[in-house]
PDB file of C-alpha atoms and ligand atoms in Angstrom:
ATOM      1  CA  UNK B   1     115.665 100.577 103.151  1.00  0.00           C
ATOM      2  CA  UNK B   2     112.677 102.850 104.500  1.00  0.00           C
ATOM      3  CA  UNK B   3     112.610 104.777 106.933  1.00  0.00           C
ATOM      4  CA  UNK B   4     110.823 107.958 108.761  1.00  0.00           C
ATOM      5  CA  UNK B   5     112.483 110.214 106.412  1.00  0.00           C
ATOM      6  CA  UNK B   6     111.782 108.606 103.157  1.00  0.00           C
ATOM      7  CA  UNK B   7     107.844 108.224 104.821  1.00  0.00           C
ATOM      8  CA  UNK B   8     107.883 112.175 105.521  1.00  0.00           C
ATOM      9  CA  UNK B   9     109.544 113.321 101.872  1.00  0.00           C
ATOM     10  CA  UNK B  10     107.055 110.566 100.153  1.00  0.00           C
ATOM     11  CA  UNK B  11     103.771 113.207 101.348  1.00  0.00           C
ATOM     12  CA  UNK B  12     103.025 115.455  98.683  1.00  0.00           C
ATOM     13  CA  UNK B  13     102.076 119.095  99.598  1.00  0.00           C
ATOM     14  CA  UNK B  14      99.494 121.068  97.174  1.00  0.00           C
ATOM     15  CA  UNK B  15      99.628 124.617  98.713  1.00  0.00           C
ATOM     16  CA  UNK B  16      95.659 125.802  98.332  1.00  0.00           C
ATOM     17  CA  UNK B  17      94.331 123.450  98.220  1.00  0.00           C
ATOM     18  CA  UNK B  18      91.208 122.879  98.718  1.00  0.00           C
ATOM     19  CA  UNK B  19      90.911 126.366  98.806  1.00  0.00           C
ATOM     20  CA  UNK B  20      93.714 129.489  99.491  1.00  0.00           C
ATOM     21  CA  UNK B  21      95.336 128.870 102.372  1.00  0.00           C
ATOM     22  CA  UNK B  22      95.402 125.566 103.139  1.00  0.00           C
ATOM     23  CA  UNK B  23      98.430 123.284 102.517  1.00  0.00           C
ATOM     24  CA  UNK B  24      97.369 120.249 101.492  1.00  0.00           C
ATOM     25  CA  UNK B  25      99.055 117.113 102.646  1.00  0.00           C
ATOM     26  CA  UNK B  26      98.283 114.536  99.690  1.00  0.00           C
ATOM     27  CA  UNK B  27      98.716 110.978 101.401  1.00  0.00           C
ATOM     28  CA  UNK B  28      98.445 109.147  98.369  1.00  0.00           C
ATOM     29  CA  UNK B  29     101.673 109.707  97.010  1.00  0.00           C
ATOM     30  CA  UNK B  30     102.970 107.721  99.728  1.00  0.00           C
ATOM     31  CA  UNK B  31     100.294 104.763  99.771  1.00  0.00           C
ATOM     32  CA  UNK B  32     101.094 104.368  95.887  1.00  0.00           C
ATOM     33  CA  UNK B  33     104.618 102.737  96.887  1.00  0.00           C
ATOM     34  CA  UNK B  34     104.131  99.426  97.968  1.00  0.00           C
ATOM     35  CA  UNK B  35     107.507  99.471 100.231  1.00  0.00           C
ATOM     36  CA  UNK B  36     106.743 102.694 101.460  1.00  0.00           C
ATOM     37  CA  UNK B  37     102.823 101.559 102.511  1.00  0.00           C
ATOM     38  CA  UNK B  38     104.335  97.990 103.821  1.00  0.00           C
ATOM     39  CA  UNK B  39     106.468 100.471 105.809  1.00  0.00           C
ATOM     40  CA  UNK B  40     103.777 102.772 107.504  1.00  0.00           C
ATOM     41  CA  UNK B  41     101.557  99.733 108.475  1.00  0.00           C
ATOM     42  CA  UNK B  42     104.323  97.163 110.119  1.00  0.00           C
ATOM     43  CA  UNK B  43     105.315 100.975 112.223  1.00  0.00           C
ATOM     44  CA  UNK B  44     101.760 102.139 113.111  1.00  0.00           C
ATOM     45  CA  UNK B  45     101.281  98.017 113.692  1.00  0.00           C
ATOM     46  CA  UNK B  46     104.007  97.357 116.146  1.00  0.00           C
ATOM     47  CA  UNK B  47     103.438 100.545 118.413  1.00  0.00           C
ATOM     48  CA  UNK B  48      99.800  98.736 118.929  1.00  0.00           C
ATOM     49  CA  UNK B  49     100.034  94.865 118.427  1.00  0.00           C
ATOM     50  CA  UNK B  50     100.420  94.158 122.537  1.00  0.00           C
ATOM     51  CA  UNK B  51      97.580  96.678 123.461  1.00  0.00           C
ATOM     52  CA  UNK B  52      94.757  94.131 123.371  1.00  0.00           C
ATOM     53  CA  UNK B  53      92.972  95.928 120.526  1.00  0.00           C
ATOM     54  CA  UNK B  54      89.832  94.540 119.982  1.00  0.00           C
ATOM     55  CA  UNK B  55      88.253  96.928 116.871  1.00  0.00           C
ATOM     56  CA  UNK B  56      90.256  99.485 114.745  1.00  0.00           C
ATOM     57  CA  UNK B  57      87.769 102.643 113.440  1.00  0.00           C
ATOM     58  CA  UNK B  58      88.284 104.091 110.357  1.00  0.00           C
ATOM     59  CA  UNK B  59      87.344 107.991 109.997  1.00  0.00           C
ATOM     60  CA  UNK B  60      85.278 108.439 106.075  1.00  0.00           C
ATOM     61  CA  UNK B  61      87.361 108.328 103.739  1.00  0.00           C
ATOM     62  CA  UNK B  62      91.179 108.095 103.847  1.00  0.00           C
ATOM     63  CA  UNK B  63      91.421 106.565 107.299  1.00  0.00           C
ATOM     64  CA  UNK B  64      89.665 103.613 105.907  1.00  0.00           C
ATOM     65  CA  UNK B  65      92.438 102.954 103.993  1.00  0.00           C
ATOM     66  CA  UNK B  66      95.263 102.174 106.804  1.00  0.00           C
ATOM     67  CA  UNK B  67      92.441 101.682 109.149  1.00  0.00           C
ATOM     68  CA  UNK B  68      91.598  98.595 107.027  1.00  0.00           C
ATOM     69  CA  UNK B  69      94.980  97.060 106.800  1.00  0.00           C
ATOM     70  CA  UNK B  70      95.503  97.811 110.832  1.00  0.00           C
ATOM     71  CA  UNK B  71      92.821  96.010 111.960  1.00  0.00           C
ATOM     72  CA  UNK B  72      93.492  92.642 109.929  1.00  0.00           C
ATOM     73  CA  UNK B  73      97.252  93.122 111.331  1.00  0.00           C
ATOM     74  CA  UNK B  74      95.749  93.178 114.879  1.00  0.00           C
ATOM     75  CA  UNK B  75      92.736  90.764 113.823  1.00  0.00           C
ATOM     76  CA  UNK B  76      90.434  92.969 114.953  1.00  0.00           C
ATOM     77  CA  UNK B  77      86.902  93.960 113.595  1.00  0.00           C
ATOM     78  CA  UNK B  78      86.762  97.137 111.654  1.00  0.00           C
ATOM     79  CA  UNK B  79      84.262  99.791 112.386  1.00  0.00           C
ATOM     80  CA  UNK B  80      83.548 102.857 109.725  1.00  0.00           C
ATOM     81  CA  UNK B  81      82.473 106.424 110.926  1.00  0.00           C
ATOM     82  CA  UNK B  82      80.853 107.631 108.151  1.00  0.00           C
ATOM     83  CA  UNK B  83      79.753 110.845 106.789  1.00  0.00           C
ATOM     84  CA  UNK B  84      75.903 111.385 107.305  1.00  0.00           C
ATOM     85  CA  UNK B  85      73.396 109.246 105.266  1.00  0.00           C
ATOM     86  CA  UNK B  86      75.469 107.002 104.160  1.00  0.00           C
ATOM     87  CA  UNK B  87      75.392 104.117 106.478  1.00  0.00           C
ATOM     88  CA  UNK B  88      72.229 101.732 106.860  1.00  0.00           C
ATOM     89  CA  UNK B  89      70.934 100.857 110.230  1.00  0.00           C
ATOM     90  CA  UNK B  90      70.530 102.348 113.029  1.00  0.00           C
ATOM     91  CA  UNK B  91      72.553 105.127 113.771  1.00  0.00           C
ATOM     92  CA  UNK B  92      74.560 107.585 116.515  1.00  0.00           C
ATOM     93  CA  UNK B  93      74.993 111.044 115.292  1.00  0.00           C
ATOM     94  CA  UNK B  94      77.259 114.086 116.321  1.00  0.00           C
ATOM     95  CA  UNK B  95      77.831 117.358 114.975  1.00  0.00           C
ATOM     96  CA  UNK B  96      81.217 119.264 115.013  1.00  0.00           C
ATOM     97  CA  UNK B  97      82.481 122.960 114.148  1.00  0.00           C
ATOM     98  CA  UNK B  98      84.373 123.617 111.255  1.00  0.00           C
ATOM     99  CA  UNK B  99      86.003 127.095 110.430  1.00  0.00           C
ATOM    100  CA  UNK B 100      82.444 127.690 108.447  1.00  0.00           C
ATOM    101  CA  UNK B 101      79.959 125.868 109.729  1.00  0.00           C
ATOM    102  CA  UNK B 102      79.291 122.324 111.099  1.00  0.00           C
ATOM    103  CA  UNK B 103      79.953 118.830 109.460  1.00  0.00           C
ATOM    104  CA  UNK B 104      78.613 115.372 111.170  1.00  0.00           C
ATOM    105  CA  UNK B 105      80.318 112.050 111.380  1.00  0.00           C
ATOM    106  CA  UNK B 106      78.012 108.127 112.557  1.00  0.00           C
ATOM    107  CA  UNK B 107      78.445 105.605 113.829  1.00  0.00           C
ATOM    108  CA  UNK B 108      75.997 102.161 113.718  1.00  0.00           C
ATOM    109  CA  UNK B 109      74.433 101.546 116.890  1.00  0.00           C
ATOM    110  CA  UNK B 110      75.622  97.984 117.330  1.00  0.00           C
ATOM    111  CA  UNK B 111      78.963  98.518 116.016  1.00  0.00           C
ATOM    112  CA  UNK B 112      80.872  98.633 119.834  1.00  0.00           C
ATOM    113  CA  UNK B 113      80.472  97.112 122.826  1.00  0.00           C
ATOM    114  CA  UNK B 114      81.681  98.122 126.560  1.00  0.00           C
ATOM    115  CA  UNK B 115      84.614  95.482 127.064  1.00  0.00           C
ATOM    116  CA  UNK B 116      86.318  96.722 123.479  1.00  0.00           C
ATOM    117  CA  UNK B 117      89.299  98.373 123.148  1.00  0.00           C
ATOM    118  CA  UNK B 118      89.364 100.534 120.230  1.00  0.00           C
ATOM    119  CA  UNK B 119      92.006 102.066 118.204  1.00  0.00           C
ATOM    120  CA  UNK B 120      90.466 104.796 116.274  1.00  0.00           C
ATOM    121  CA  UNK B 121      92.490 105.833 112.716  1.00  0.00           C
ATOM    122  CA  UNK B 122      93.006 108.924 111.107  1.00  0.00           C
ATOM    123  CA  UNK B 123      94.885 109.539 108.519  1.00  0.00           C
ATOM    124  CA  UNK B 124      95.979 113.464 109.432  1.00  0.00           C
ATOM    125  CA  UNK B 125      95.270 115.729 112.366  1.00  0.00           C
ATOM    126  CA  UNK B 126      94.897 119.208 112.068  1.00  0.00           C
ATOM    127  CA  UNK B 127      92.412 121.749 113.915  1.00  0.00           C
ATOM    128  CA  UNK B 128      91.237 118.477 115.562  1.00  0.00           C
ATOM    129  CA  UNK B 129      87.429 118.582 115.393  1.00  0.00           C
ATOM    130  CA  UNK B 130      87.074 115.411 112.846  1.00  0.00           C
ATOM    131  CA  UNK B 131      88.759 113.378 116.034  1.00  0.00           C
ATOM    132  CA  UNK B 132      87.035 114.929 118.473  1.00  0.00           C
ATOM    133  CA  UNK B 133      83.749 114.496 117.515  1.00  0.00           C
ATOM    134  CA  UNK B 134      84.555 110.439 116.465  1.00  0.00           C
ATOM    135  CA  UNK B 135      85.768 109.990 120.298  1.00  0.00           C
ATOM    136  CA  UNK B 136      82.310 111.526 121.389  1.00  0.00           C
ATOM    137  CA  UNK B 137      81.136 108.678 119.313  1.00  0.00           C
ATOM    138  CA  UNK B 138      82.911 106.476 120.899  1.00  0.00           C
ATOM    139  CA  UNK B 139      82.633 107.258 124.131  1.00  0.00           C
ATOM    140  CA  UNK B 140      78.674 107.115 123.519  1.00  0.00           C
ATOM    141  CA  UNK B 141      79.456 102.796 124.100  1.00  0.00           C
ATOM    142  CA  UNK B 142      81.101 103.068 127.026  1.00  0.00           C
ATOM    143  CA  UNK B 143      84.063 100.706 125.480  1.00  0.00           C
ATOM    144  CA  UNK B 144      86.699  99.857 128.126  1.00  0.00           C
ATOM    145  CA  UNK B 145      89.698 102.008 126.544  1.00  0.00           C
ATOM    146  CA  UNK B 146      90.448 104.278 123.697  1.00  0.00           C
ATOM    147  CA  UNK B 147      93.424 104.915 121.493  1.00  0.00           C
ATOM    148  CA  UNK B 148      93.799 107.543 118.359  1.00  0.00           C
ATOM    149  CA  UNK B 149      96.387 107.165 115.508  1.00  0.00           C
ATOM    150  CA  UNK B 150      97.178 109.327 113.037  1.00  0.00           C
ATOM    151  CA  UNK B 151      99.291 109.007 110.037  1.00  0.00           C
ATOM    152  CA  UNK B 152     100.268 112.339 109.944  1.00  0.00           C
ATOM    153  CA  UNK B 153      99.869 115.260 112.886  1.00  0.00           C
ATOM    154  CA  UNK B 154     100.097 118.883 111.943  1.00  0.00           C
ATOM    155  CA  UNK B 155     101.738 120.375 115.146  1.00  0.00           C
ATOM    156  CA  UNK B 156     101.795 123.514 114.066  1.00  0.00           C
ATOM    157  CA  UNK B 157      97.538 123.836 114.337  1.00  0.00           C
ATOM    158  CA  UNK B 158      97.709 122.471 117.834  1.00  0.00           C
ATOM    159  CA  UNK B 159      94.558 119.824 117.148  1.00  0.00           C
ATOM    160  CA  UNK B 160      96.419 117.833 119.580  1.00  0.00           C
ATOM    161  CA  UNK B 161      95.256 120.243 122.538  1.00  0.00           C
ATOM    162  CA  UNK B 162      91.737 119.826 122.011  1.00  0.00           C
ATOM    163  CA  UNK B 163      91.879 115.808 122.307  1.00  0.00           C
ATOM    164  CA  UNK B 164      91.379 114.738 125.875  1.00  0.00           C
ATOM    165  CA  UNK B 165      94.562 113.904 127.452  1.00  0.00           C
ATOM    166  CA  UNK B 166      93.250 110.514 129.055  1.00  0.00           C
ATOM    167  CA  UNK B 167      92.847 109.371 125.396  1.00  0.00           C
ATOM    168  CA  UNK B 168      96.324 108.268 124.440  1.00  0.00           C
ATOM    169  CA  UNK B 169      97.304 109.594 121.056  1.00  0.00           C
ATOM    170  CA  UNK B 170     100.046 108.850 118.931  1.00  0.00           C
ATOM    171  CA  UNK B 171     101.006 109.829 114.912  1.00  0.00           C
ATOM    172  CA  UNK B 172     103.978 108.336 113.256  1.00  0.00           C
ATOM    173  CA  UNK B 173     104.409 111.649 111.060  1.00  0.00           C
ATOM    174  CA  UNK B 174     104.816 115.031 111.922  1.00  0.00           C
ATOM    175  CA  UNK B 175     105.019 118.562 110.718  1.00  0.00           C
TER     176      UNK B 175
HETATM  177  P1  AMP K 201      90.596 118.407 111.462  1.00  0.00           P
HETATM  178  O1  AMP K 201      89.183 118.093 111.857  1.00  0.00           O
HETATM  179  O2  AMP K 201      90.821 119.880 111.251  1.00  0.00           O
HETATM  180  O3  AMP K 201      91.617 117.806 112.415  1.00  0.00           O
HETATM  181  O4  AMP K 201      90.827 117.779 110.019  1.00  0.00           O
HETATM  182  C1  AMP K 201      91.140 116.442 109.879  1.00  0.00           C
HETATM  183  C2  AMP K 201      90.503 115.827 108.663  1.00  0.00           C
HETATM  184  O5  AMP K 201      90.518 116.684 107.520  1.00  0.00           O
HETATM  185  C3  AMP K 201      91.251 114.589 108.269  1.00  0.00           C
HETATM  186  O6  AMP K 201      90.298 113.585 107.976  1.00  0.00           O
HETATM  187  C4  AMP K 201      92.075 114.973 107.056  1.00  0.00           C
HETATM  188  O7  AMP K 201      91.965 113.991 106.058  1.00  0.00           O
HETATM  189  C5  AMP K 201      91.488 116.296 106.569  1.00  0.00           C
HETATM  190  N1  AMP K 201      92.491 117.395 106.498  1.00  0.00           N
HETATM  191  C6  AMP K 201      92.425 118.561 107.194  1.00  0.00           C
HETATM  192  N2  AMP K 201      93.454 119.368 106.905  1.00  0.00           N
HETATM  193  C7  AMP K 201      94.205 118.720 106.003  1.00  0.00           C
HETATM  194  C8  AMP K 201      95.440 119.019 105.320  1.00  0.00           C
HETATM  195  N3  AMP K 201      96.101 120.171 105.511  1.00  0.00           N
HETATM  196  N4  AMP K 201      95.941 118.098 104.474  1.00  0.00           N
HETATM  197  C9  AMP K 201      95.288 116.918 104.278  1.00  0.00           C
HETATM  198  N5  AMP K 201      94.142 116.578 104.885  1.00  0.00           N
HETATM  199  C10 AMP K 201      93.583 117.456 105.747  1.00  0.00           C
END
């Protein structure tokens, strides 16, 4: 049987990586187990299946991965936010601060409407710029509610005090 425990201790930690300093979290080592994966998407799946969810959001490039699976378990449309350049049409663009510099996440123009309810995916928090600049996104449709999941929160780097509080956030992991 799987449970919370077996999900934290499958999460495989590269100390600096990708460069000194940084503890890496490496998702995949739990994804790779199909029990373990089954696990993580019925849990993130049930804490969301009676919200009304209309379109899940996956954050370029891991949160595609549960993002994906969410959204057929809540039959909802899936929306990417993608790095810059990469996606086709017309586009929504917005620039965040990293420790170094900025980085910018889109969004296609037509890919919301007001009346959705969106559940946007992550698959780790940590400073918490990545998520705040994908609800600016967001909020740029005027959709009717928005929700943020993460896999896995870092509590220790305090991202989640920089998401607004009315934007109800919830990670099944933490550290
Ligand atoms: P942040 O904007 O600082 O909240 O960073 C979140 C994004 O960067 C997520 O998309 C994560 O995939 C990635 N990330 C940042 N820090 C880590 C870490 N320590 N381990 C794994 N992924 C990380």
């Amino acid at each position: 049987m799987i449970d919370l425990d077996i999900v934290k201790k499958s999460i495989r930690n590269i100390p600096d990586f990708p460069k000194p300093g940084i503890h890496f979290k490496d998702v995949s080592t739990s994804y790779q187990d199909g029990e373990i994966m089954n696990f993580i998407s019925s849990a993130i799946h049930e804490h969301y299946k009676d919200l009304g969810i209309t379109k899940v959001i996956g954050i370029e490039s891991r949160g595609f991965i549960l993002g994906g699976i969410l959204a057929d378990k809540l039959s909802a449309g899936f929306i990417p936010i993608r790095k810059p350049g990469k996606l086709p049409s017309e586009i929504y663009s917005q620039s965040y601060e990293l420790e170094y510099g900025f980085d910018t996440l889109e969004i296609h123009r037509d890919a919301l409407d007001s009346d959705d309810i969106v559940l946007i995916h992550d698959d780790l928090l940590a400073t918490g710029g990545t998520i705040g600049a994908a609800i600016d996104l967001v909020r740029k449709f005027g959709v009717s509610k928005i929700y943020v999941n993460f896999f896995v929160q870092l509590d220790f780097l305090k991202g989640i005090e920089k998401i607004d509080p009315t934007v109800q956030t919830w990670s099944l992991i933490h550290f």
